[in-house]
CSV table of C-alpha atoms in Angstrom, one decimal:
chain,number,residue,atom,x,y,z
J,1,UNK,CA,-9.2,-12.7,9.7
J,2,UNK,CA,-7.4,-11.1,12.2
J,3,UNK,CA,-4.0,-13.0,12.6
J,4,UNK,CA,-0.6,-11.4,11.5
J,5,UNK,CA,0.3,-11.8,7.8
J,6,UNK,CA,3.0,-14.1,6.8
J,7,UNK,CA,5.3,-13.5,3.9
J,8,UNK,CA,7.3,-16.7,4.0
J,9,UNK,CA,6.4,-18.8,0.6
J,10,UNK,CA,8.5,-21.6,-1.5
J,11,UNK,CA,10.5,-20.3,-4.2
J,12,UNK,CA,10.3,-19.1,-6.4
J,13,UNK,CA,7.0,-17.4,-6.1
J,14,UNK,CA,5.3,-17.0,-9.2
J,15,UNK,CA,1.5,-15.7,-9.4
J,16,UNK,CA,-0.4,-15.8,-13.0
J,17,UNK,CA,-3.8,-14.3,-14.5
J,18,UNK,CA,-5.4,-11.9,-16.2
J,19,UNK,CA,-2.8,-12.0,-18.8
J,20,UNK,CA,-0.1,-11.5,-16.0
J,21,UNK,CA,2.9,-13.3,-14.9
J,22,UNK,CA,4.2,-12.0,-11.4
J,23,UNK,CA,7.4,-13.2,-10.2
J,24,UNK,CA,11.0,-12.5,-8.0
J,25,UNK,CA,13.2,-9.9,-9.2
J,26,UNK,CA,16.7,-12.1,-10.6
J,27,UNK,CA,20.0,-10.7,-11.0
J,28,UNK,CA,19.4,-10.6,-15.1
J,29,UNK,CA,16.8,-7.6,-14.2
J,30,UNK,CA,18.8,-5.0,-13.6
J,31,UNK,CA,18.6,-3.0,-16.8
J,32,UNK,CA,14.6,-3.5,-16.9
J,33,UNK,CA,14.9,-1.8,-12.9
J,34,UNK,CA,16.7,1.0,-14.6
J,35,UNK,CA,14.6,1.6,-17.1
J,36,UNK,CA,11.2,1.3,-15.1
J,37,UNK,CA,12.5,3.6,-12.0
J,38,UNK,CA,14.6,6.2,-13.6
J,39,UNK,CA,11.2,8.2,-13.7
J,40,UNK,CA,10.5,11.3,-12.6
J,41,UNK,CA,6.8,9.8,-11.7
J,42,UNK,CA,7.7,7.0,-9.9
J,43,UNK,CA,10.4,9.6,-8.1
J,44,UNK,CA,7.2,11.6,-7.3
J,45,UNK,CA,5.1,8.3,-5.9
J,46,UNK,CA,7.4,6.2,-4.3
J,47,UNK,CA,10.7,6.1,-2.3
J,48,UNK,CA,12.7,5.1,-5.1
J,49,UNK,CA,15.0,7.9,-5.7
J,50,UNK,CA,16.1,8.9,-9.0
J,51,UNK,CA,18.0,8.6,-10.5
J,52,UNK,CA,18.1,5.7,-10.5
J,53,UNK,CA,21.1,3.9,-12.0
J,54,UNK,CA,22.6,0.7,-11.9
J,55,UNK,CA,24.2,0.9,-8.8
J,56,UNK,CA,21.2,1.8,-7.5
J,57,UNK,CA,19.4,-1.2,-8.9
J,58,UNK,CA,21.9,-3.4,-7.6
J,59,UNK,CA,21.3,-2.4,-4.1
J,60,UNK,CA,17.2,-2.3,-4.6
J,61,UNK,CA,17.4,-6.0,-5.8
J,62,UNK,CA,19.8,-7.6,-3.0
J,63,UNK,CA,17.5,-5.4,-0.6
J,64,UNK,CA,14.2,-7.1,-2.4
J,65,UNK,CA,16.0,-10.3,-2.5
J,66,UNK,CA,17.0,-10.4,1.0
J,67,UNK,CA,13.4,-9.0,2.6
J,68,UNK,CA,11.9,-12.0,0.0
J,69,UNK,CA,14.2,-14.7,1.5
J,70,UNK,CA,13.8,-13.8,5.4
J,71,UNK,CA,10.3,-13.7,5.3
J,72,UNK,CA,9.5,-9.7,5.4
J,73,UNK,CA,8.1,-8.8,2.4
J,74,UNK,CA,7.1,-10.2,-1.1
J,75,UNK,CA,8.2,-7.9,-4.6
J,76,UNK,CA,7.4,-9.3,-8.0
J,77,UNK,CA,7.9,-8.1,-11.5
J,78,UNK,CA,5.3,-7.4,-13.4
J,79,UNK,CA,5.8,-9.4,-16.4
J,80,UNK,CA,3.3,-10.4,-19.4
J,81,UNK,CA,5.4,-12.9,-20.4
J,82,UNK,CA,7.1,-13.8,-17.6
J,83,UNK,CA,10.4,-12.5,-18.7
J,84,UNK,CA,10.7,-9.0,-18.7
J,85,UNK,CA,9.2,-6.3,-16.0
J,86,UNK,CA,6.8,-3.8,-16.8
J,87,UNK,CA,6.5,-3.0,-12.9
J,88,UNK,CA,6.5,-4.0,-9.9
J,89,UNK,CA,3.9,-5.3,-7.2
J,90,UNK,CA,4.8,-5.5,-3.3
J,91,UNK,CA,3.4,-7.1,0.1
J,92,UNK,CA,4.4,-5.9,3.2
J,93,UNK,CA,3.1,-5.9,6.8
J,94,UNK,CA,1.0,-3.1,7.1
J,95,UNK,CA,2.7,0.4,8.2
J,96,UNK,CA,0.1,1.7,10.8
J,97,UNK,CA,-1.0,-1.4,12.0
J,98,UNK,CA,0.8,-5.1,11.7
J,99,UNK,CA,-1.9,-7.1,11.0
J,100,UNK,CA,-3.0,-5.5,8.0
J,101,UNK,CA,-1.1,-6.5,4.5
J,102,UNK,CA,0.0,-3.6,2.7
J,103,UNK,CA,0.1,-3.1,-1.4
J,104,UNK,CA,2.4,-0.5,-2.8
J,105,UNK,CA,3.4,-0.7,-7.1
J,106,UNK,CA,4.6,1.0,-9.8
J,107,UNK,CA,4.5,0.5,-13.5
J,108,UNK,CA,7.4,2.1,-15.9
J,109,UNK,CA,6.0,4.5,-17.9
J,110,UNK,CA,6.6,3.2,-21.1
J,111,UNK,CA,3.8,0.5,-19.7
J,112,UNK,CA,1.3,3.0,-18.1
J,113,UNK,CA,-1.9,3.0,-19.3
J,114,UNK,CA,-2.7,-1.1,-20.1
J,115,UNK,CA,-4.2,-2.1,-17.0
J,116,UNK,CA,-1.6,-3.5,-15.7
J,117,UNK,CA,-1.4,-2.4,-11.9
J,118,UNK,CA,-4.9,-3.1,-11.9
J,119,UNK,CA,-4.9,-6.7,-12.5
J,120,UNK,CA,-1.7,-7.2,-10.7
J,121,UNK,CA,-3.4,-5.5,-7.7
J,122,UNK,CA,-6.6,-7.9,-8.4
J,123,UNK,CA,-4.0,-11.2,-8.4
J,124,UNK,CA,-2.3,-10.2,-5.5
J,125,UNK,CA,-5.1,-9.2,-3.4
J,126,UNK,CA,-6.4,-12.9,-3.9
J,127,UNK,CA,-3.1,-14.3,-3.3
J,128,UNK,CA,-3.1,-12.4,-0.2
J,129,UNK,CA,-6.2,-12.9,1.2
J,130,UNK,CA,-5.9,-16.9,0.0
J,131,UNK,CA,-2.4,-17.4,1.8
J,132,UNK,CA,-1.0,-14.7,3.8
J,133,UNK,CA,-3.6,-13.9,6.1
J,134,UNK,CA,-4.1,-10.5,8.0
J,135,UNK,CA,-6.6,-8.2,9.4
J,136,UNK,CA,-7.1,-6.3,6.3
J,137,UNK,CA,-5.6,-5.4,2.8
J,138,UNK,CA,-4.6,-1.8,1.9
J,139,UNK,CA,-3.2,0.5,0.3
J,140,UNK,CA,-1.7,4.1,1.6
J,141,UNK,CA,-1.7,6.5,-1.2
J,142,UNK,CA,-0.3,10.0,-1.0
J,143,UNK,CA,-3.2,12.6,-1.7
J,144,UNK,CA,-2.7,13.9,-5.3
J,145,UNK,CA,-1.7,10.7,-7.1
J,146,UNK,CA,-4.6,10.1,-8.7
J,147,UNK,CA,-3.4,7.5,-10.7
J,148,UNK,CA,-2.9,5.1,-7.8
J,149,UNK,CA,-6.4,6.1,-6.3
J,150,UNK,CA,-8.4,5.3,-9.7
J,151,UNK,CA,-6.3,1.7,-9.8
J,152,UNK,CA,-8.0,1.6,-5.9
J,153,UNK,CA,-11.1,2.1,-7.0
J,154,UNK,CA,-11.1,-0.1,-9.8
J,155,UNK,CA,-9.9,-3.0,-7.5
J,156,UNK,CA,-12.3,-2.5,-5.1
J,157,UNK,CA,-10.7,-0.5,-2.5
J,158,UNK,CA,-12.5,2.0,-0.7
J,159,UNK,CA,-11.3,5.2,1.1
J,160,UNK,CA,-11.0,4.7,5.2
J,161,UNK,CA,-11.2,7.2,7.7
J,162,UNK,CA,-7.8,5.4,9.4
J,163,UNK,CA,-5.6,8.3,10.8
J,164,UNK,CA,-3.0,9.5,7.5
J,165,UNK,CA,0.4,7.8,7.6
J,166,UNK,CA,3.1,9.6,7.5
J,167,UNK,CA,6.1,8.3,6.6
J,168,UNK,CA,9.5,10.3,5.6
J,169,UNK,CA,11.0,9.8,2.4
J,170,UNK,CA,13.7,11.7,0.8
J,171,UNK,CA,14.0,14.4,3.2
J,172,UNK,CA,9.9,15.5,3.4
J,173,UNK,CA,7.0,13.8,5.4
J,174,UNK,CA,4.6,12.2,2.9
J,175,UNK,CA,1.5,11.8,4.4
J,176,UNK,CA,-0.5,8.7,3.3
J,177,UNK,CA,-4.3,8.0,3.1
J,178,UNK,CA,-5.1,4.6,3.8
J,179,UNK,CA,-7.2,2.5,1.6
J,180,UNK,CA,-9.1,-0.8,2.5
J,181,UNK,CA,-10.2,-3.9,0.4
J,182,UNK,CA,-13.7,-4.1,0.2
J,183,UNK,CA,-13.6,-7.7,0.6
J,184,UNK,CA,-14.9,-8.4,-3.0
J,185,UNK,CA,-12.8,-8.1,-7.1
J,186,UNK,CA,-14.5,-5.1,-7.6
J,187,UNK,CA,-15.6,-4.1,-11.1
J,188,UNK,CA,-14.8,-6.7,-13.7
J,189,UNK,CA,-12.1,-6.1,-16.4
J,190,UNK,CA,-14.3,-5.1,-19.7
């Protein structure tokens, strides 16, 4: 599969298993953003700047609901009930190259720990490679956030020898090692 990826789904988008219910962001999340991105870790791993507040949650969701609604992108909640967030889980055309579709998540910390970026990874690697298409399906993880890299493992991603990606966010170059599907689930969930 080597065509471009498309992000452009009916609404809403909801994606379920392995005790997961992934869905959009609504306007009714806002306190659950605050909660899960005013984190120092996630401040560490990710663009999201903290702290994060309200306003800044506002203009995260209208940004994640306009990318959603014009075709560009795909974030979900992470939800095990399919009400409130735990995380989130994101599709995007891939940074280096186009063709590929790209993963990023994060999981609030007061959820860390119960599997549950790894089996929203597995869900939406299937739901990608079933119907959005691309060349490949990665991730780009900084070096040192082992966290993310075990969760690449587990969910049988493999380390490439792509050029890094570097991409500037909040005033420094982070530079990004790139992580391909194996083409397979990778271990099963015990």
């Amino acid at each position: 599969m080597d065509s471009r990826p498309t992000f452009d789904f009916p609404r809403p988008l909801l994606i379920g298993g392995l005790g997961l219910h992934l869905r959009e962001w609504s306007d009714d999340d806002v306190e659950d953003l605050v909660a899960l991105y005013d984190d120092p870790e996630i401040d560490r791993w990710t663009p999201v700047v903290s702290p994060f507040d309200t306003e800044a949650a506002l203009t995260y969701l209208a940004a994640a609901q306009q990318k959603n609604a014009e075709g560009r992108s795909v974030q979900l909640a992470i939800t095990t009930d399919g009400t409130r967030p735990r995380g989130e889980i994101l599709l995007f055309p891939g940074t280096a190259d186009d063709r590929d579709v790209e993963l990023a998540y994060g999981v609030g910390a007061a959820h860390r720990g119960l599997g549950l970026a790894t089996r929203a990874v597995r869900l939406v690697v299937g739901f990608a490679r079933r119907h959005v298409g691309g060349r490949r399906v990665v991730l780009c993880i900084e070096d040192g956030n082992t966290a993310s890299e075990a969760v690449a493992r587990a969910t049988g991603f493999a380390l490439t020898d792509d050029e890094p990606v570097i991409r500037t966010a909040k005033g420094r170059d982070v530079v990004l090692r790139t992580w391909s599907h194996l083409g397979n689930d990778g271990p099963r969930l015990g």
